[in-house]
Coordinates of C-alpha atoms in Angstrom, one line a residue:
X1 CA -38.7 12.3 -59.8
X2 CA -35.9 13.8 -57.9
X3 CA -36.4 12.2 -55.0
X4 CA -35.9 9.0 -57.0
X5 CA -33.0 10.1 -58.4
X6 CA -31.1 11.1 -55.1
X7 CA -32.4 7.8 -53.3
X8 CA -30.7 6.0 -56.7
X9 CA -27.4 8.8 -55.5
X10 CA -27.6 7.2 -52.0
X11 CA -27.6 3.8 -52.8
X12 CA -24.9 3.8 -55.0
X13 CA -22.5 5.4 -52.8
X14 CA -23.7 3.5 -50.1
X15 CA -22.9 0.4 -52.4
X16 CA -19.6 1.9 -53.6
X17 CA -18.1 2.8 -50.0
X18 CA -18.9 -0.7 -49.0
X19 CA -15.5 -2.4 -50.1
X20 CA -13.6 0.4 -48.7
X21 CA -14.9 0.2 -45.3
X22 CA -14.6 -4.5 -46.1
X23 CA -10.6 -3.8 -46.8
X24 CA -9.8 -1.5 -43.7
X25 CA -11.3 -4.0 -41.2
X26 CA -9.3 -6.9 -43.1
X27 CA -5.9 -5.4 -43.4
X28 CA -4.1 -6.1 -40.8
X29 CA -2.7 -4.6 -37.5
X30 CA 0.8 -4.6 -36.3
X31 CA 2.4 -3.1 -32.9
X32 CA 5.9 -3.5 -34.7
X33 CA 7.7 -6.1 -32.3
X34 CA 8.2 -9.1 -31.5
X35 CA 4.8 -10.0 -29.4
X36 CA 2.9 -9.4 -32.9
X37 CA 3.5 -13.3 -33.4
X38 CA 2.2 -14.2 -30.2
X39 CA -1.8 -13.4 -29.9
X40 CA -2.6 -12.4 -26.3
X41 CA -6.3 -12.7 -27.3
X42 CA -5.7 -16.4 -28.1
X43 CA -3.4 -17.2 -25.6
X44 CA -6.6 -15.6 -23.0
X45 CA -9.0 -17.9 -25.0
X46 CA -7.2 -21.1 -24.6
X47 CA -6.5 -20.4 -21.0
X48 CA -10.3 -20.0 -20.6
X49 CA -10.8 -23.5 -22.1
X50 CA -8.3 -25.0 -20.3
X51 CA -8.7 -27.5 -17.1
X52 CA -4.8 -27.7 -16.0
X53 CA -2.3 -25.7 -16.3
X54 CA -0.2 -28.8 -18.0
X55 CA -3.3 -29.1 -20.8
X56 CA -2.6 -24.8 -21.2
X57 CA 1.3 -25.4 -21.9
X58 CA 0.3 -28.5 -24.5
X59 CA -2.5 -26.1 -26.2
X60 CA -0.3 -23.1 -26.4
X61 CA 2.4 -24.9 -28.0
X62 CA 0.9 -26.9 -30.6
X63 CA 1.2 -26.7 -34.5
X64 CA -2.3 -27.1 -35.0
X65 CA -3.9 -24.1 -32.9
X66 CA -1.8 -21.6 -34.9
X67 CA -0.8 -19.4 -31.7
X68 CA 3.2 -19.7 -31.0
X69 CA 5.1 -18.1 -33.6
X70 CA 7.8 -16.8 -31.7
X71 CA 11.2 -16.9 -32.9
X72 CA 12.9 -14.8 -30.4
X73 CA 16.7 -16.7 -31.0
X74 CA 16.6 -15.8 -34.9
X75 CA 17.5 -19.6 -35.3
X76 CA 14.3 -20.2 -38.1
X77 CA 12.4 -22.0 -36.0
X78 CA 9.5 -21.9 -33.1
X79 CA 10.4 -21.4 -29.3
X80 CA 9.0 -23.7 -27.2
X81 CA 6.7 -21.9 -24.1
X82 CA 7.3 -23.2 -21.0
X83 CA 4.6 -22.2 -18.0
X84 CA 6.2 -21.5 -14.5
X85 CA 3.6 -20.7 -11.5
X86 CA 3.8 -18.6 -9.0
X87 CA 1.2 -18.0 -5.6
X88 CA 1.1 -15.2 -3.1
X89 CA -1.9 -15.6 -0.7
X90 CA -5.1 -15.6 -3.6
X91 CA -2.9 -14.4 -6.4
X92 CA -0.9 -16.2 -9.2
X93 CA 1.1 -15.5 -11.9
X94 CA 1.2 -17.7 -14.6
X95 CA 4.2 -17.1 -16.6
X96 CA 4.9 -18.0 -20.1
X97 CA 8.8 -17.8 -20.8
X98 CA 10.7 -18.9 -23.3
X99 CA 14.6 -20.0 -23.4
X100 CA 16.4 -18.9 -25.5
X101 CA 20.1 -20.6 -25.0
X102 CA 21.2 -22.4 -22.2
X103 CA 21.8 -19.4 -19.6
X104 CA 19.1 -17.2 -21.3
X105 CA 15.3 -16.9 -20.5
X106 CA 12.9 -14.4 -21.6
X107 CA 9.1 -13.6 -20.4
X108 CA 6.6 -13.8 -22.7
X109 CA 3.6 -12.6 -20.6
X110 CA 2.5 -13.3 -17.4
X111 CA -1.2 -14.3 -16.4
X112 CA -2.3 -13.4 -13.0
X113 CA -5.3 -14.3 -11.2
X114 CA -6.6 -12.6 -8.3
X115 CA -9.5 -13.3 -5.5
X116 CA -11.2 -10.2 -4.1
X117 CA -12.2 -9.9 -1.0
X118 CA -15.7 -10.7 -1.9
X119 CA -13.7 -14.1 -3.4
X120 CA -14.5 -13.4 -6.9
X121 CA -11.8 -14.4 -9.2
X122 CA -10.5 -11.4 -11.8
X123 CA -8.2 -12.5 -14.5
X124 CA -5.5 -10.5 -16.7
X125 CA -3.0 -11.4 -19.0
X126 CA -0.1 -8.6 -19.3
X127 CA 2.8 -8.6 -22.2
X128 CA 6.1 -8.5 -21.5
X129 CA 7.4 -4.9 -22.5
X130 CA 10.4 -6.3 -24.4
X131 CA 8.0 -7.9 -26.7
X132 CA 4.4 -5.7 -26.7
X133 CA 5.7 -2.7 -25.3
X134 CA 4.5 -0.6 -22.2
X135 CA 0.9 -1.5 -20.6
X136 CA -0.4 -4.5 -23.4
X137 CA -3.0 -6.1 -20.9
X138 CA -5.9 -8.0 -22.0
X139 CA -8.5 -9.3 -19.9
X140 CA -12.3 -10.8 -20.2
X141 CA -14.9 -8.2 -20.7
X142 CA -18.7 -8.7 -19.9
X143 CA -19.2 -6.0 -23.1
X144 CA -22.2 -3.9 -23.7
X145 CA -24.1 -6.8 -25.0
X146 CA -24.6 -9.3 -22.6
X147 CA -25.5 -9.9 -19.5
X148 CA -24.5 -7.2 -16.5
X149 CA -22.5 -9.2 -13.8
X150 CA -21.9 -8.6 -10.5
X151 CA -18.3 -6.0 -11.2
X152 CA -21.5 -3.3 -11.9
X153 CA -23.1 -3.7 -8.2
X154 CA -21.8 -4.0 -4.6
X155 CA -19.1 -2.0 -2.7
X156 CA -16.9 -2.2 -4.8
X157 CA -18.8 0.4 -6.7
X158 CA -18.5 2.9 -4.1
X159 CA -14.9 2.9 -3.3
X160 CA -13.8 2.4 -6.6
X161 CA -16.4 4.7 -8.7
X162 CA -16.7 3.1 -11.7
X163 CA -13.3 1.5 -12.2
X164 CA -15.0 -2.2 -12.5
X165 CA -17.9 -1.7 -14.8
X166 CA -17.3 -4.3 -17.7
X167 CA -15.6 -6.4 -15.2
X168 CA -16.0 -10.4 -15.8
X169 CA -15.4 -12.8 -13.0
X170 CA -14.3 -15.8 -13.7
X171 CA -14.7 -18.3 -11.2
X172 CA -16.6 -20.8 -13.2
X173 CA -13.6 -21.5 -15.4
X174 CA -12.1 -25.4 -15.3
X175 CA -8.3 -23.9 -14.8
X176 CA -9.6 -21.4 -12.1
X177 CA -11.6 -23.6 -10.1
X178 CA -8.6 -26.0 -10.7
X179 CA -6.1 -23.4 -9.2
X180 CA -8.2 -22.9 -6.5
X181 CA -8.8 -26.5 -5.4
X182 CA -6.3 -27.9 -2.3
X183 CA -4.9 -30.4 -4.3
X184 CA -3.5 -27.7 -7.0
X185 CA 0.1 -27.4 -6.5
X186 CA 2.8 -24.8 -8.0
X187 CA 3.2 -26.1 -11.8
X188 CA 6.8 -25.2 -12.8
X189 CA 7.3 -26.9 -16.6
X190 CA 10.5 -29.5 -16.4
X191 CA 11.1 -28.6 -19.9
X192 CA 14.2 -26.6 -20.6
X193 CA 16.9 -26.0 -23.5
X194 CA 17.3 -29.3 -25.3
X195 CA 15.1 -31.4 -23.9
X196 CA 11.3 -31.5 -25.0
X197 CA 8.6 -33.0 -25.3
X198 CA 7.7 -35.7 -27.3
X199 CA 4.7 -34.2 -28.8
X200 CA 6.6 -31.1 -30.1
X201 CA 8.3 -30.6 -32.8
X202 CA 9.5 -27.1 -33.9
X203 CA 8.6 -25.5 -37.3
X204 CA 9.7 -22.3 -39.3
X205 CA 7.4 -19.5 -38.4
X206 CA 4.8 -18.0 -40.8
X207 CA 4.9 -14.7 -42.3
X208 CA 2.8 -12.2 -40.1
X209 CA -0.1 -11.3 -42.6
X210 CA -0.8 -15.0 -42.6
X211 CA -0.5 -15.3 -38.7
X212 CA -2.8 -11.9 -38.5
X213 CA -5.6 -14.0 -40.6
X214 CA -6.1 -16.4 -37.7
X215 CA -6.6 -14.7 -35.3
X216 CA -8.4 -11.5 -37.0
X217 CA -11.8 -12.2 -34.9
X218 CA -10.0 -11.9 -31.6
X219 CA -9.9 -8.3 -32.2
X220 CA -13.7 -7.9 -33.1
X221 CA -15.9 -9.5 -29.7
X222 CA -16.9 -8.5 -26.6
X223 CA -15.2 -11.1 -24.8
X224 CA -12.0 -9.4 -24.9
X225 CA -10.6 -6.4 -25.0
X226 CA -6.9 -4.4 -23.8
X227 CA -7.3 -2.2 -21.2
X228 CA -4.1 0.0 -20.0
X229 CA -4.1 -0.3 -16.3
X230 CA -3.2 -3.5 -13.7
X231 CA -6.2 -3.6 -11.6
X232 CA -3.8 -5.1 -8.8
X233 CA -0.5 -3.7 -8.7
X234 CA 1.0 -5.2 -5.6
X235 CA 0.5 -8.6 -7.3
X236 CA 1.8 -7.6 -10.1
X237 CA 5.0 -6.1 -8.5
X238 CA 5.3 -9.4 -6.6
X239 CA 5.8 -10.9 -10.1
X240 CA 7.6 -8.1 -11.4
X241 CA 10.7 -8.8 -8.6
X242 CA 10.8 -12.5 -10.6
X243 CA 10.9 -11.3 -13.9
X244 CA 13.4 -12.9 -16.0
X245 CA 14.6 -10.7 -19.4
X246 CA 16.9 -11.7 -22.0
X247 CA 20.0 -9.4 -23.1
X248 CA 20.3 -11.4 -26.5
X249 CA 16.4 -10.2 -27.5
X250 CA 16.9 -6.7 -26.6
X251 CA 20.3 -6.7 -28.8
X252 CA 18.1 -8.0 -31.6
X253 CA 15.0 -5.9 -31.0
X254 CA 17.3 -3.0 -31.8
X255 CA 19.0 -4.3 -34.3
X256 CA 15.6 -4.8 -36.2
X257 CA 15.9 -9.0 -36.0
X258 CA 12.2 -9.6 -36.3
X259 CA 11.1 -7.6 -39.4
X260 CA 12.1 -10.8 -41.6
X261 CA 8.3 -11.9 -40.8
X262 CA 6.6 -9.0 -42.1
X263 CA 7.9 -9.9 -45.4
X264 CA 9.4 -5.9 -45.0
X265 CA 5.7 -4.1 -45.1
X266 CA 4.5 -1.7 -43.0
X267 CA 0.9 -2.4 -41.1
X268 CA -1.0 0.1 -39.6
X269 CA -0.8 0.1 -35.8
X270 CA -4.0 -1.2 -32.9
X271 CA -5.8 0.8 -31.6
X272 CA -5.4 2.6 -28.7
X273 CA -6.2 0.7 -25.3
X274 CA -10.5 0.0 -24.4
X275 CA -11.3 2.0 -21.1
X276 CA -14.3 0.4 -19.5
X277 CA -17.3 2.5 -19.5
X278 CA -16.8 5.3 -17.2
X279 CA -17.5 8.9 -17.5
X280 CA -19.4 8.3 -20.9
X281 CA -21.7 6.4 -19.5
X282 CA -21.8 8.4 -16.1
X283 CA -22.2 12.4 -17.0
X284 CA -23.1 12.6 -13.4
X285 CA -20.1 11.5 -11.6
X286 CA -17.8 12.7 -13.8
X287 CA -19.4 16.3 -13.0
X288 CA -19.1 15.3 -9.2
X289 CA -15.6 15.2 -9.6
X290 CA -14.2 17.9 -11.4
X291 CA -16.3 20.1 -8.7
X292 CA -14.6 18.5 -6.0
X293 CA -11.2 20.4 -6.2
X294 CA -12.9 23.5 -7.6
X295 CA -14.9 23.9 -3.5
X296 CA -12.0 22.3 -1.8
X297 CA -11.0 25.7 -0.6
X298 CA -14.6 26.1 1.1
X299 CA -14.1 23.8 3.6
X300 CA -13.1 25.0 6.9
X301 CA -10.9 22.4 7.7
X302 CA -8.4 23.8 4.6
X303 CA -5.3 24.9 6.0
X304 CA -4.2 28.4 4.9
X305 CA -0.7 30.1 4.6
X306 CA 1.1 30.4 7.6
X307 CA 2.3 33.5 6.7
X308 CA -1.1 35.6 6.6
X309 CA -2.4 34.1 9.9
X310 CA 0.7 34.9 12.2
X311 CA 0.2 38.5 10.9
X312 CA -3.1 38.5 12.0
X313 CA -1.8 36.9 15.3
X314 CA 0.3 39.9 15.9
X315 CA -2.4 42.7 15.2
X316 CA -5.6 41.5 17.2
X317 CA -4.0 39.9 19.9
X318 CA -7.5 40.2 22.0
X319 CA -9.2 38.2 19.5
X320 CA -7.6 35.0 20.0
X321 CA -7.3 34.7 24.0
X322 CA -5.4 31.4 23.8
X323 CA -3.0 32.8 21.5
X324 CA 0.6 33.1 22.9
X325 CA 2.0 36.5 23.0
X326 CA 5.2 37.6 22.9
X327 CA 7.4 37.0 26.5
X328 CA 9.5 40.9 26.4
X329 CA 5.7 42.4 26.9
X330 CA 4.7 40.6 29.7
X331 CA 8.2 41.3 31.6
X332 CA 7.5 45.0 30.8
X333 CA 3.9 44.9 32.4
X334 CA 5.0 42.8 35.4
X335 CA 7.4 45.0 36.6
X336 CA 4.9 48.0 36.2
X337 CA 2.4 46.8 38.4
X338 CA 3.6 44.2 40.7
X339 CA 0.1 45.0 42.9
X340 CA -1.7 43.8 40.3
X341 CA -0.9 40.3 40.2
X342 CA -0.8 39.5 44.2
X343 CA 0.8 36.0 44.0
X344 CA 3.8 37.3 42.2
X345 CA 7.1 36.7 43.9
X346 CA 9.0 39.6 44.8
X347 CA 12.3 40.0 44.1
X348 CA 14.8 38.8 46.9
X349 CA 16.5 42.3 46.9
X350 CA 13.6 44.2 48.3
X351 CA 12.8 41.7 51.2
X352 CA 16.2 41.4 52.4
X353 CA 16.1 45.1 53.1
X354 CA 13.3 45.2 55.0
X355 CA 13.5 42.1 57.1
X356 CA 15.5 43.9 59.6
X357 CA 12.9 46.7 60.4
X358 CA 10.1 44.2 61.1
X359 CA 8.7 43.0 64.5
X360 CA 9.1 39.6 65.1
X361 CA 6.2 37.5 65.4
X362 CA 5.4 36.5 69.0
X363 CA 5.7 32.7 69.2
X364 CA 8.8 33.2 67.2
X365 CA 11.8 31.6 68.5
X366 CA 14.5 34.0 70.5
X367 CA 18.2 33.8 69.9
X368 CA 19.7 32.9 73.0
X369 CA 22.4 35.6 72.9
X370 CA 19.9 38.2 73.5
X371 CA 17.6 36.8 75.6
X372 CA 17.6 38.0 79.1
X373 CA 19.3 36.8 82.1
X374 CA 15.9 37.9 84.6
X375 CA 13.8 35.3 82.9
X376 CA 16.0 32.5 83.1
X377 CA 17.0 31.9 86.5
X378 CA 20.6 30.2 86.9
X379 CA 21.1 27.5 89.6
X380 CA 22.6 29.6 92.6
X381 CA 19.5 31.9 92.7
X382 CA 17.4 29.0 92.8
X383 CA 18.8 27.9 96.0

């Protein structure tokens, strides 16, 4: 009977809880700026589906895909979001920017696609930090669930530990094989302030917890996910030299212009950024290398203080015999026992004086002063 009655407990807490946990997952999330009306998730996914970059601008920018509610001019309606290209070798950027007068442009996000050496094809999509703040990045994940690919084998394993597990490559998508093709050239949009296309036509923006219900199953997969770190920075710094920022949205940004959407309520923030599986997964390495700088000291290539080994220099001269030693010691020995050493010079002092008192050597040359007269006959004797 009383297990009966504490299964019936169970149940009904269980049952009870059950909306609670339903209303947290629904309410919405909010980083608190502007790029909270532009879904980076979204934007990823209809890149994916994509076959030109052209057919991406068109997709991002229409009414009926719900994505573009940027209002980054305050003027009540949608910003049209032009793409501009750029290539470096294997990488591009694809930049989504938006103008926001006539002198005034502002980055959005940038896209950038990179070939490794091993030519596969990696794809992130960063935020501008105006708009999402510092390190939004989103990128394709291979998740837990489906099928390991190729970013968990190979070399890059080893020289990278386990930096690309989750990786996805995507060099089957239409817009990737489409950059990659030789007759792909740089897209640069000819739209600009004023002039449009005929397709668009702007609309008032929606309030956020509208926007958020969208787009609330971008947030729940295993195709996506935000990581915190640029897997290639020097491509990302050869975009970063071209980034374009706007003084007019930072003024309003400050000035708290793009609350009017949240309707003035308060959502609680993301969370934090998704680390592929790393030292959870791997106990082993991660044990590896927190040892490393613990026996680093071991090794007997370490240097050690300079200090402690010219003192030993100094005491145990004998030990070391190609250690220099100090030049006033030496002096003081060579001058003790010059017979020692029997190729040292002498000193020129010493040999003058003693020149005088030796014998000359026999087939030494004679000065002809004091040579004499009996041994060289003159001509008047000869005759």
């Amino acid at each position: 009977m009383k297990k009966i009655i504490l299964s019936f407990v169970f149940l009904t807490t269980c049952l009870l809880s059950l909306p609670v946990f339903s209303q947290i997952e629904n309410e919405p999330v909010a980083l608190g700026l502007p790029g909270d009306n532009l879904n980076l998730y979204a934007v990823l996914d209809i890149f994916q589906k994509s076959k030109t970059l052209e057919e991406f601008e068109r997709a991002i920018n229409s009414k009926d895909a719900n994505i573009n509610n940027l209002d980054l001019n305050n003027d009540n309606f949608i910003d049209y979001i032009r793409v501009v290209s750029y290539r470096d070798g294997d990488s591009y950027s694809i930049v989504l920017r938006v103008t926001i007068n006539s002198i005034e442009d502002q980055d959005v996000a940038v896209i950038e696609v990179n070939k490794n050496r091993f030519g596969k094809a990696v794809v992130q999509i960063v935020g501008d930090e105006e708009l999402y703040g510092k390190d939004y990045i989103v990128e394709p994940s291979a998740g837990d669930n489906l099928t390991p690919n190729p970013g968990y084998l190979g070399y890059e394993r080893m020289h990278t530990g386990n930096y690309w597990n989750g990786v996805l490559y995507v060099n089957d998508w239409p817009v990737i094989i489409h950059l990659f093709s030789p007759s792909f050239a740089i897209y640069i949009s000819p739209w600009r302030w004023g002039y449009y296309p005929s397709y668009w036509r702007p609309w008032s923006p929606i309030y956020y917890y509208n926007y958020w219900g969208y787009h609330r199953h971008y947030y729940r997969n295993y195709f996506y996910r935000r990581v915190g770190y640029v897997r290639y920075p020097l491509a990302h710094s050869y975009y970063y030299s071209r980034r374009t920022s706007s003084p007019i949205v930072r003024r309003n940004r400050a000035n708290d212009s793009y609350r009017d959407t949240y309707q003035g309520r308060n959502f609680r923030k993301p969370e934090g950024t998704v680390l592929p599986r790393t030292r959870q997964a791997f106990p082993e390495s991660r044990s590896r290398t927190r040892q490393a700088p613990e026996t680093r000291s071991v090794r007997p290539s370490s240097p050690i203080r300079r200090q402690p080994m010219e003192g030993v220099r100094q005491r145990t001269p004998s030990v070391q015999p190609n250690a220099p030693i100090r030049r006033q010691p030496m002096e003081g020995v060579r001058q003790r026992t010059p017979s020692v050493q029997p190729n040292a010079p002498t000193r020129r002092q010493s040999t003058e004086g003693v020149r005088p008192t030796t014998r000359p050597a026999p087939n030494a040359p004679m000065n002809r002063q004091s040579a004499p007269r009996g041994n060289n006959p003159t001509r008047s004797d000869r005759n």
